[in-house]
GROMACS .gro file of C-alpha atoms in nm:
model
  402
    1UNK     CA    1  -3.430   1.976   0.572
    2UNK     CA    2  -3.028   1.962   0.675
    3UNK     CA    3  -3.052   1.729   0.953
    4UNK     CA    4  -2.719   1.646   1.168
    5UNK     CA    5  -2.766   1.333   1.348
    6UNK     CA    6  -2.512   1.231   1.658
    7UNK     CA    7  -2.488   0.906   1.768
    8UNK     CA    8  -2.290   0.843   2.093
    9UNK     CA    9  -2.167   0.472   2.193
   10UNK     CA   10  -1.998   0.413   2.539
   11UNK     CA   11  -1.632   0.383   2.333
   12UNK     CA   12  -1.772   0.562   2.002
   13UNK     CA   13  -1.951   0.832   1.789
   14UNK     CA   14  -2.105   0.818   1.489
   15UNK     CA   15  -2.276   1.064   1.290
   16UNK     CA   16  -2.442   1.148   0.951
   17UNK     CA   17  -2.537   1.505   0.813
   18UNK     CA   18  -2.869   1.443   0.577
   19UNK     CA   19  -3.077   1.669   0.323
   20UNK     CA   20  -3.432   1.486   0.394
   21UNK     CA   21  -3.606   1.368   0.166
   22UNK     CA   22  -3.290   1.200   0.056
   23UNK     CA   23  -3.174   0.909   0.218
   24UNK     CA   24  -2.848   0.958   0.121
   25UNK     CA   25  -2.613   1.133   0.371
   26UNK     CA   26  -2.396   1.423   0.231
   27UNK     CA   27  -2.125   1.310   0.475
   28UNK     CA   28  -2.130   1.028   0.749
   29UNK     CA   29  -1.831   0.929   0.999
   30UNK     CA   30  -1.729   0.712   1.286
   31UNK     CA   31  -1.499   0.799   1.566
   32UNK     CA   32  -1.354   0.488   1.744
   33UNK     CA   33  -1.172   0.395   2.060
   34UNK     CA   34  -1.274   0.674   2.271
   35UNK     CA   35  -1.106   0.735   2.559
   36UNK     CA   36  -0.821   0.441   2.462
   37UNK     CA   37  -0.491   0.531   2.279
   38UNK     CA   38  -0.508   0.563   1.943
   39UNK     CA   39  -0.841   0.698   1.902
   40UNK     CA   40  -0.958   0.668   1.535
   41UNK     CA   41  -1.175   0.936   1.300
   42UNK     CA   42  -1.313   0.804   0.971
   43UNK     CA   43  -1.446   1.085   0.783
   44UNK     CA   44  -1.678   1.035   0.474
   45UNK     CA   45  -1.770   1.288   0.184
   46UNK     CA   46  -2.057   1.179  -0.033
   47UNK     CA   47  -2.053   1.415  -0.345
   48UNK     CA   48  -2.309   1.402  -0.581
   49UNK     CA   49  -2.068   1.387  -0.884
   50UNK     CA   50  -1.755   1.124  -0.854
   51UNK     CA   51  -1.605   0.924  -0.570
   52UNK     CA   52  -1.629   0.941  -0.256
   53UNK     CA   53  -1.387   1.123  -0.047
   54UNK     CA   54  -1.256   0.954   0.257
   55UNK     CA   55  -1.059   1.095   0.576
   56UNK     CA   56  -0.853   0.896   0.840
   57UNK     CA   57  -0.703   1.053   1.151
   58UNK     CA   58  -0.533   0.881   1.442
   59UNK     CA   59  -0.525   1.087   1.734
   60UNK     CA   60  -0.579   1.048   2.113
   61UNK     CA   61  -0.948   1.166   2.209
   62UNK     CA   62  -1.007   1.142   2.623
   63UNK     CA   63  -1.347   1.194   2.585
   64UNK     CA   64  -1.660   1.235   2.366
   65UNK     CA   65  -1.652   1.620   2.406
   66UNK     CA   66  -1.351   1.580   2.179
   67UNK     CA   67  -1.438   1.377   1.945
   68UNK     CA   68  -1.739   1.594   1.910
   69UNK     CA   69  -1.534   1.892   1.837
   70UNK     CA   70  -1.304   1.684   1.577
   71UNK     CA   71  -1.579   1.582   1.382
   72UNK     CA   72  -1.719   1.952   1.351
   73UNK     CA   73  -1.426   2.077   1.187
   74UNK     CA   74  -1.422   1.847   0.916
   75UNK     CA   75  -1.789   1.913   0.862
   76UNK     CA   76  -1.653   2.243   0.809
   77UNK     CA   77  -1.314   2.194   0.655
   78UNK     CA   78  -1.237   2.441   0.375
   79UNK     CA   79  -1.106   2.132   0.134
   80UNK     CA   80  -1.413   1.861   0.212
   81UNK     CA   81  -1.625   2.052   0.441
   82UNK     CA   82  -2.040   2.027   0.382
   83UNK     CA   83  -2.118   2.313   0.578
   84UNK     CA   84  -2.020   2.726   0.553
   85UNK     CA   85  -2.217   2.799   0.841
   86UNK     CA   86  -2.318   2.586   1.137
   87UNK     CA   87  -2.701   2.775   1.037
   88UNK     CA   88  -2.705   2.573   0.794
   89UNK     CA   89  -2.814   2.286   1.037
   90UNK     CA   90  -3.162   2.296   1.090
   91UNK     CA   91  -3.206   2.024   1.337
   92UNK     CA   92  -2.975   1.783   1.555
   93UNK     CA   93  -3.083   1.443   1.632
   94UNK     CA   94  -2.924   1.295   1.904
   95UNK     CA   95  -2.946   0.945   2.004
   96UNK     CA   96  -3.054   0.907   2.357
   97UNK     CA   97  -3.031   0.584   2.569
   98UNK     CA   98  -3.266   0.603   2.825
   99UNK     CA   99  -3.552   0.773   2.880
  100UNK     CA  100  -3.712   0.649   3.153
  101UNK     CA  101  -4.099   0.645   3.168
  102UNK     CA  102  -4.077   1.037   3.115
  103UNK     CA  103  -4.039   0.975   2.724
  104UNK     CA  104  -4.190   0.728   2.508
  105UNK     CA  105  -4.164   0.939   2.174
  106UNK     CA  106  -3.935   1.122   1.978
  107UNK     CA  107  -3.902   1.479   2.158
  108UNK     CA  108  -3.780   1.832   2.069
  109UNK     CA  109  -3.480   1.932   2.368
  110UNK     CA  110  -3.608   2.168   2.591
  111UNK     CA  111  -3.391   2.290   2.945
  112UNK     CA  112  -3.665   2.064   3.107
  113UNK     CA  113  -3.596   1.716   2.900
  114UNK     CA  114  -3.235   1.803   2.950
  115UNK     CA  115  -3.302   1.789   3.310
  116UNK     CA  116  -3.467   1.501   3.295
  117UNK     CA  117  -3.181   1.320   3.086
  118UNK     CA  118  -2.927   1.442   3.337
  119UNK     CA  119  -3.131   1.280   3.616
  120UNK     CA  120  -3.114   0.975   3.456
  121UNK     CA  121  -2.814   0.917   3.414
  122UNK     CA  122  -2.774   0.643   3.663
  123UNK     CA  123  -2.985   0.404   3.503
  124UNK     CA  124  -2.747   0.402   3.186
  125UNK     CA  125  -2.397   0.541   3.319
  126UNK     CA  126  -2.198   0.417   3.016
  127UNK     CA  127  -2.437   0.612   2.786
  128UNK     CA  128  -2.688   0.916   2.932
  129UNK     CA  129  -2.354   1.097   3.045
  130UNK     CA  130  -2.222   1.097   2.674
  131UNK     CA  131  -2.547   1.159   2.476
  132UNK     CA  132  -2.597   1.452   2.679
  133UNK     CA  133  -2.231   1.592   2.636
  134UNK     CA  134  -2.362   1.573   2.216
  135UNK     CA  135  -2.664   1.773   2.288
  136UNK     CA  136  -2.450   2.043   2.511
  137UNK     CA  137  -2.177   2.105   2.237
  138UNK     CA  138  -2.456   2.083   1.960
  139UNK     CA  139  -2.633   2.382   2.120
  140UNK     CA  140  -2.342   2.577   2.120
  141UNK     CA  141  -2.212   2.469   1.789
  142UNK     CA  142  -2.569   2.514   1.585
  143UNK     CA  143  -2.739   2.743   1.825
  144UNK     CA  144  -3.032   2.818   1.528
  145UNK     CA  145  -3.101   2.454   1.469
  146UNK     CA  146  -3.357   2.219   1.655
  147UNK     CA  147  -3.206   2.008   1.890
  148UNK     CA  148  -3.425   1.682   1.889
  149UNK     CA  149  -3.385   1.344   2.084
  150UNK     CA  150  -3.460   1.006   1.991
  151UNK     CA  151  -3.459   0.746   2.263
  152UNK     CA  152  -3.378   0.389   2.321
  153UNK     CA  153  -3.653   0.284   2.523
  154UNK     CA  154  -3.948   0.403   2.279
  155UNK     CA  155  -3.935   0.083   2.067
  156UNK     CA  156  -3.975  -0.132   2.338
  157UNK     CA  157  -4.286   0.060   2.524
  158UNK     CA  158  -4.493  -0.208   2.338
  159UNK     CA  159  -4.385  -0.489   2.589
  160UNK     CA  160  -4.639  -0.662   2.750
  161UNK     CA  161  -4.665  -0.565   3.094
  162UNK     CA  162  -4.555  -0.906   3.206
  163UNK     CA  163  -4.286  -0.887   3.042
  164UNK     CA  164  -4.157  -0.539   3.154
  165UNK     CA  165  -4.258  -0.591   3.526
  166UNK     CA  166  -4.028  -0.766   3.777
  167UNK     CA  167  -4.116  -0.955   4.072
  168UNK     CA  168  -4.083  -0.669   4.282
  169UNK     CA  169  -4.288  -0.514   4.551
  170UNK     CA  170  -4.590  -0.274   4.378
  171UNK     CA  171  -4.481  -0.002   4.538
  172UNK     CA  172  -4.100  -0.033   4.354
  173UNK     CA  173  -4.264   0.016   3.990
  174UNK     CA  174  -4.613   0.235   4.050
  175UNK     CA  175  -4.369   0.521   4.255
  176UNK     CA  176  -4.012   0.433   4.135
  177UNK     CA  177  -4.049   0.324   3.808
  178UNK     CA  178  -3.829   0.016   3.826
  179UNK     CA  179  -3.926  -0.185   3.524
  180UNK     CA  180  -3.764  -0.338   3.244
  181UNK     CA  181  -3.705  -0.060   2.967
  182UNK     CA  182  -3.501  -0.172   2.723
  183UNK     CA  183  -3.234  -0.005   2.484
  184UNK     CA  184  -3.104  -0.013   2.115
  185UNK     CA  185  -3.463   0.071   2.031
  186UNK     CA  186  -3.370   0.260   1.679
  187UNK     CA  187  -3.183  -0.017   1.570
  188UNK     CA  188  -3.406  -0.286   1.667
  189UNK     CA  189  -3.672  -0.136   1.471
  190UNK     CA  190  -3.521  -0.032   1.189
  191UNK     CA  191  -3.350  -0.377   1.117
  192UNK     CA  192  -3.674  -0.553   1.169
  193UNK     CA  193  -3.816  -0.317   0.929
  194UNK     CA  194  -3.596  -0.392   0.663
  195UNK     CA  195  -3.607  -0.751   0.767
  196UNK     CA  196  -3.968  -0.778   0.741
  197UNK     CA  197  -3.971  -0.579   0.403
  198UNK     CA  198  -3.701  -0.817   0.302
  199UNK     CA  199  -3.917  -1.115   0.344
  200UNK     CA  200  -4.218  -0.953   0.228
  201UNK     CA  201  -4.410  -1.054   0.530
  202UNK     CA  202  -4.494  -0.764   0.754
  203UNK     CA  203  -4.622  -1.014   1.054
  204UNK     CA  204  -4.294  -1.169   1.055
  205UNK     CA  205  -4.162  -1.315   1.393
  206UNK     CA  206  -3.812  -1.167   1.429
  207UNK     CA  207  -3.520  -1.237   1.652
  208UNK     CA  208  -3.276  -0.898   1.644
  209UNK     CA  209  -2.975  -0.962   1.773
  210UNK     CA  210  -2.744  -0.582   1.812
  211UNK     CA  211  -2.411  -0.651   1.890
  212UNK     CA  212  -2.206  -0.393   1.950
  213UNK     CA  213  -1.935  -0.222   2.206
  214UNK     CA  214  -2.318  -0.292   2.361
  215UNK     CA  215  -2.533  -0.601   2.281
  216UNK     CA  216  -2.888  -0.666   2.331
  217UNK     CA  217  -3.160  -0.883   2.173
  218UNK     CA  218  -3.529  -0.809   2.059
  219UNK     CA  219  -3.834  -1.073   2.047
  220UNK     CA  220  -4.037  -0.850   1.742
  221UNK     CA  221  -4.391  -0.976   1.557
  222UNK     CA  222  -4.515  -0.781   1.331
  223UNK     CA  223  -4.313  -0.500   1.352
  224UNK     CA  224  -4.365  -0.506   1.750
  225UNK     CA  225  -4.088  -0.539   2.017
  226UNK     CA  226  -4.282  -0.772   2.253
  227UNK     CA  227  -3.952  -0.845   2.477
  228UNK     CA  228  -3.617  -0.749   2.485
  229UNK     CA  229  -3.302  -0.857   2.692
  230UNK     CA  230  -3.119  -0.512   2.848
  231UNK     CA  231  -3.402  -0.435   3.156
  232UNK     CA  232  -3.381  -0.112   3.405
  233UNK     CA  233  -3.061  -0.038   3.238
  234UNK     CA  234  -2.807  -0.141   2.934
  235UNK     CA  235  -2.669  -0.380   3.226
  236UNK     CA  236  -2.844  -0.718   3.205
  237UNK     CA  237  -2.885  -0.974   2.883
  238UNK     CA  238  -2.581  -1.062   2.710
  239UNK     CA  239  -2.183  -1.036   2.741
  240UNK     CA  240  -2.053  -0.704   2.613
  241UNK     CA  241  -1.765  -0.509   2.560
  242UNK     CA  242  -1.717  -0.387   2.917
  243UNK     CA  243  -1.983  -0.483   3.070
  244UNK     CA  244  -2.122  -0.808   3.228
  245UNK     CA  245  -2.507  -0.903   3.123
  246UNK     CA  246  -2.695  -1.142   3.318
  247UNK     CA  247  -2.565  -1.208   3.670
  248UNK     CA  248  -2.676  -1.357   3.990
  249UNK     CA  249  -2.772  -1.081   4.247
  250UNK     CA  250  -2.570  -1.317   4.504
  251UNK     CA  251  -2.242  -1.244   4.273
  252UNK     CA  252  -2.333  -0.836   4.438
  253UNK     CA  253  -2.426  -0.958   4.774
  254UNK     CA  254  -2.095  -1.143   4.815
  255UNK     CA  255  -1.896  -0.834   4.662
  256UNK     CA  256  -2.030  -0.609   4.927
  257UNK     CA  257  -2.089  -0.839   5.257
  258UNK     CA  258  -1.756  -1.014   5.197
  259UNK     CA  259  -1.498  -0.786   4.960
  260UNK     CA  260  -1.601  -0.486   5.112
  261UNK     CA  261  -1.708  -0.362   4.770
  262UNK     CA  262  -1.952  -0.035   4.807
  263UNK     CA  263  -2.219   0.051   4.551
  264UNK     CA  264  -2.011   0.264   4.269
  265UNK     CA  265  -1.700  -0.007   4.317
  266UNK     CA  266  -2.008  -0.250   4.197
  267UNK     CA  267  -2.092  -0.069   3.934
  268UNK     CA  268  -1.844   0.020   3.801
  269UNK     CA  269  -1.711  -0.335   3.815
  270UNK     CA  270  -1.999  -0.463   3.617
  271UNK     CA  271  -2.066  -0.173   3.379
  272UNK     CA  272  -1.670  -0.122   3.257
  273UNK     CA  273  -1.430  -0.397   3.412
  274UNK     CA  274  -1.630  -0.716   3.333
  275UNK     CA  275  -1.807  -0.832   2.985
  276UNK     CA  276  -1.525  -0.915   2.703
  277UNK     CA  277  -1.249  -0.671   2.894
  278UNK     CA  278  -1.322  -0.912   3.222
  279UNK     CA  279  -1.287  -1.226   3.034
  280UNK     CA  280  -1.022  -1.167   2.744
  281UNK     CA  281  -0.833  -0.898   2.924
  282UNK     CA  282  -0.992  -0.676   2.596
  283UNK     CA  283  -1.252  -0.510   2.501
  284UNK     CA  284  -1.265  -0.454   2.139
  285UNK     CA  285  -1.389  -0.784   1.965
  286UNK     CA  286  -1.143  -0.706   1.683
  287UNK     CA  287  -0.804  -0.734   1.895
  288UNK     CA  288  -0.966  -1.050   2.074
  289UNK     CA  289  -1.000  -1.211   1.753
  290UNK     CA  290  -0.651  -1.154   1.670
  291UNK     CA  291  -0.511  -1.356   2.026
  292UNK     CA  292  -0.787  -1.642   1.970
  293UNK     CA  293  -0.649  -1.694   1.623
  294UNK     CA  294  -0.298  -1.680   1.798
  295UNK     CA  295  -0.440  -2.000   2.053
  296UNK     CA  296  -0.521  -1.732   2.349
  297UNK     CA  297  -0.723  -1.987   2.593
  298UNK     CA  298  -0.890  -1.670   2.779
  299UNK     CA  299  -0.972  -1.552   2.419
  300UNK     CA  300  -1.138  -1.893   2.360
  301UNK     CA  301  -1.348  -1.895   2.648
  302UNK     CA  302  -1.482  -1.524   2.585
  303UNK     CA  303  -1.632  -1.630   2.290
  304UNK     CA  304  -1.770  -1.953   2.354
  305UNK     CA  305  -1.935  -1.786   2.644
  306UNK     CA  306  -2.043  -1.453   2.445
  307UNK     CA  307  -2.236  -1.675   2.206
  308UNK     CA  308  -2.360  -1.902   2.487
  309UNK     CA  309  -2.519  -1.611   2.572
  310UNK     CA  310  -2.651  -1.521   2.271
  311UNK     CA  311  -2.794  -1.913   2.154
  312UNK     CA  312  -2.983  -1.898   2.498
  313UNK     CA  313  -3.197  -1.639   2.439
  314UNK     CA  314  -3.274  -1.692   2.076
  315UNK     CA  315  -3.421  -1.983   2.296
  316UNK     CA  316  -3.589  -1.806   2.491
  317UNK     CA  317  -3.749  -1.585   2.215
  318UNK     CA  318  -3.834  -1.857   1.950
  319UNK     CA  319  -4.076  -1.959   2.246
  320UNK     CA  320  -4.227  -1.621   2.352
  321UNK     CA  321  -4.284  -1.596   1.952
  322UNK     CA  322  -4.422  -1.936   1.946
  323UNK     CA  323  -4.203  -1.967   1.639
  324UNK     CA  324  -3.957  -1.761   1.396
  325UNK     CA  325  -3.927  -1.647   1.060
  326UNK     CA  326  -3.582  -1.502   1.068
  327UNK     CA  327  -3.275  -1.438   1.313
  328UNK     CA  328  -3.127  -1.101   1.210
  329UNK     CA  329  -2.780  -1.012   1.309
  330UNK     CA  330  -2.643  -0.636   1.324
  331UNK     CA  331  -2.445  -0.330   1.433
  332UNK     CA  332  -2.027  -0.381   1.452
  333UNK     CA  333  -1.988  -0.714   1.548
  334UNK     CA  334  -2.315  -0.881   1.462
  335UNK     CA  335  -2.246  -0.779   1.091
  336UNK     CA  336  -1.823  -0.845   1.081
  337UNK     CA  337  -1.766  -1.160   1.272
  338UNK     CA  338  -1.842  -1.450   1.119
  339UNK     CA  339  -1.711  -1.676   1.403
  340UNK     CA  340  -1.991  -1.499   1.643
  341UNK     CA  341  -2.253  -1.574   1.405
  342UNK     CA  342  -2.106  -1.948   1.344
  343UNK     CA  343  -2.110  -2.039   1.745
  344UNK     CA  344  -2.440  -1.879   1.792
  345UNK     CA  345  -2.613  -2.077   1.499
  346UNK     CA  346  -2.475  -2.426   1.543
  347UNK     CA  347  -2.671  -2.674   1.690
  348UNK     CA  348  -2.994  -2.484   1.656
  349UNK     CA  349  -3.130  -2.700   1.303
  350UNK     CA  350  -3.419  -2.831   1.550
  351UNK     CA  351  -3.519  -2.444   1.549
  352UNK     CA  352  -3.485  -2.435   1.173
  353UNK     CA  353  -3.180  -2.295   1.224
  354UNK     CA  354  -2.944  -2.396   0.947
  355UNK     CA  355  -2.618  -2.155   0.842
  356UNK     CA  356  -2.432  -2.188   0.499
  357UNK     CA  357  -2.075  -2.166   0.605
  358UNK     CA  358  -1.961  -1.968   0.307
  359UNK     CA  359  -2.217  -1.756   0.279
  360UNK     CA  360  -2.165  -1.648   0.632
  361UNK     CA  361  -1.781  -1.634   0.575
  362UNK     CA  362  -1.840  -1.376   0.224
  363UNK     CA  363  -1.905  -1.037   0.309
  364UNK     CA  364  -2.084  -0.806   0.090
  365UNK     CA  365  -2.288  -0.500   0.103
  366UNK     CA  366  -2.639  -0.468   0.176
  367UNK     CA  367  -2.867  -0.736   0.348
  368UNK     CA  368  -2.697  -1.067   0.331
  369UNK     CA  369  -2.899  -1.401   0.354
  370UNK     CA  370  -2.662  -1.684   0.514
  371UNK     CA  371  -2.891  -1.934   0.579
  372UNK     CA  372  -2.871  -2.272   0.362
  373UNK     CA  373  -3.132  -2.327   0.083
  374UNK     CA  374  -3.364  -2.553   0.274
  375UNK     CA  375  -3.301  -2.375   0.634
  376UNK     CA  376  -3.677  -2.251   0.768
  377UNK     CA  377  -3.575  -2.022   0.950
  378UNK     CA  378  -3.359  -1.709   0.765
  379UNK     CA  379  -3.036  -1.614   0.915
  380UNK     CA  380  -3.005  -1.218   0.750
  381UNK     CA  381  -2.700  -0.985   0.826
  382UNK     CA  382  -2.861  -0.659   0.781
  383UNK     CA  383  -2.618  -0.323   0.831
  384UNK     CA  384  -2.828  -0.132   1.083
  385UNK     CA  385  -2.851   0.274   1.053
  386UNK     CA  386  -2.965   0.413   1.349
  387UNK     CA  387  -2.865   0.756   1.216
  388UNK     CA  388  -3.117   0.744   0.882
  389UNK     CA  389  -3.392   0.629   1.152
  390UNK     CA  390  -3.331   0.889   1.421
  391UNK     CA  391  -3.373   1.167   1.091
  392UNK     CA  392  -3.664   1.058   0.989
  393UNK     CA  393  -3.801   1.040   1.319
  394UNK     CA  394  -3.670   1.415   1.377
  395UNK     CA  395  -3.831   1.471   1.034
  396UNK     CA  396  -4.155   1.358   1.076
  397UNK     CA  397  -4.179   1.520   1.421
  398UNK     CA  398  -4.046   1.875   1.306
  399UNK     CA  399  -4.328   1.848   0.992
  400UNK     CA  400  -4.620   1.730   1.245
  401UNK     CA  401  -4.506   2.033   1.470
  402UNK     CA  402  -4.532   2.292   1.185
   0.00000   0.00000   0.00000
């Protein structure tokens, strides 16, 4: 089964084109910078026979319709192209953020989910908006193929309901569903997956820590999210790229009673003018590293306070666990930046916390182990792929449907 598989960040898209049962893609990209000058296209060939052919464009993209469109002419491409025919596609999987409390599985796109994904785009403003741009130009791009949608949220339906409920009114969750939801779902899982095949320990208690453009942490036992740090929206937990995490309601009540801030100034504020951009005066993790090496004291701050953030609630989760087997740290940053992982882990050896410094400073491929020898708890860098999850999620839903 050709599956084409469309991932959309708030600043990115990746993708992958797979021929399940093979977990190997044919072709597999990333589009960077979205929206920002010098938007970036890294396009990957996988042939079965020889290297690896690889594509770099630098372009200006405004939006992720155009990215979109970018990436389907290489697939297409008459040098490196996989694909004669768009038929050829026989499902899209699509990476959805939120889905609310109307979906809790993987689900085959219908006008009425679409609906439903368009009405929520509120709760995830950053995201929702973008992942259903992928589905529109998908439909119209492989009109015979499946369009599927994997969301978020599912992962984290396991929650126990006190720690998905807030202290709210009834009335605000039973008719309004205003709970926590949580996001990054298909990476959470996978990563604990391979985590907990890693240690050979299926009942392993996990901390998964995502950081990204977007950043969010999982509590996981056994292969079960059992709390997570984004709530209602991708808003709340830690610092990220553009937007702020945790914040005191007050900070909104003062923005509004005394600024004269209304309700979209707000969130807009928090969602793309705060986080890393707020504090650094950039978003990209990669250009802040740059001015703290050059002494930047704003650059300093952002990430002391970014892995502040982050040391808190692996806190926070080592408790709810009532112990821990292994941090895990993934997606851009959480696999690249050994400074981030450095801050978070110091200081934490009463946890069983204990990080080899040149271990964590030597990249390689595959899942890294940067702990020290004697360190009880595992500190794993694990590459997530969202993209081989969301196909075999399409997979096994289009099989169990036929």
């Amino acid at each position: 089964m050709n599956i084409f598989v469309i991932n959309s960040g708030s600043s990115s898209l990746k993708y992958q084109l797979f021929r399940l049962p093979a977990e190997q893609p044919l072709c597999s990209g990333l589009v960077e910078r979205i929206g920002l000058d010098n938007s970036v296209i890294t396009h990957k060939v996988f042939p079965a026979v020889g290297e690896e052919q690889v594509v770099r464009r630098t372009l200006d993209l405004p939006d992720h319709r155009a990215g979109l469109r970018e990436v389907l002419q290489l697939l297409t491409d008459a040098e490196i192209g996989i694909l004669q025919d768009p038929n050829e596609v026989e499902a899209v999987g699509h990476r959805v953020v939120h889905g609310g409390e109307s979906f809790a599985a993987t689900t085959i796109i219908t006008p009425e989910v679409k609906r439903e994904i368009k009405r929520l785009f509120p709760l995830a403003p950053l995201h929702n908006p973008a992942n259903y741009v992928g589905i529109e130009v998908a439909e119209q791009i492989f009109p015979q193929a499946q369009q599927v949608a994997v969301f978020d949220t599912a992962f984290h339906q396991t929650l126990p309901e006190y720690a998905y409920r807030y202290a709210l009114p009834e009335e605000l969750y039973r008719e309004q569903g205003i709970r926590v939801y949580g996001f990054h779902g298909t990476s959470h899982k996978y990563v604990a997956a391979q985590a907990a095949a890693y240690l050979s320990n299926p009942q392993a208690r996990l901390i998964t820590v995502h950081l990204g453009n977007g950043c969010s942490m999982a509590a996981v036992r056994g292969g079960v999210s059992v709390d997570t740090s984004m709530g209602f929206g991708p808003l709340a937990g830690l610092v990220m790229g553009t937007r702020s995490g945790d914040i005191d309601p007050s900070v909104i009540f003062h923005l509004i009673g005394q600024l004269g801030y209304d309700a979209e100034q707000v969130s807009n504020l928090l969602n793309k003018r705060s986080g890393m951009l707020g504090l650094a005066g950039n978003s990209d993790m990669r250009d802040i590293s740059r001015a703290l090496e050059a002494g930047d004291e704003r650059a300093t701050l952002a990430y002391e306070l970014y892995a502040y953030r982050i040391k808190k609630y692996i806190g926070a989760y080592a408790a709810v666990l009532n112990g821990l087997d292994a941090v895990v740290f993934t997606a851009g940053v959480g696999e690249n930046d050994a400074l981030v992982r450095r801050l978070v882990c110091q200081e934490l050896d009463f946890l069983g916390i204990e990080l080899d410094e040149a271990k964590n400073a030597t990249r390689s491929p595959g899942i890294r182990e940067i702990n020290q020898k004697e360190s009880r708890v595992k500190v794993l860098v694990i590459p997530t792929n969202e993209e081989l999850e969301i196909a075999r999620q399409c997979e096994e839903l289009l099989s169990t449907k036929d």
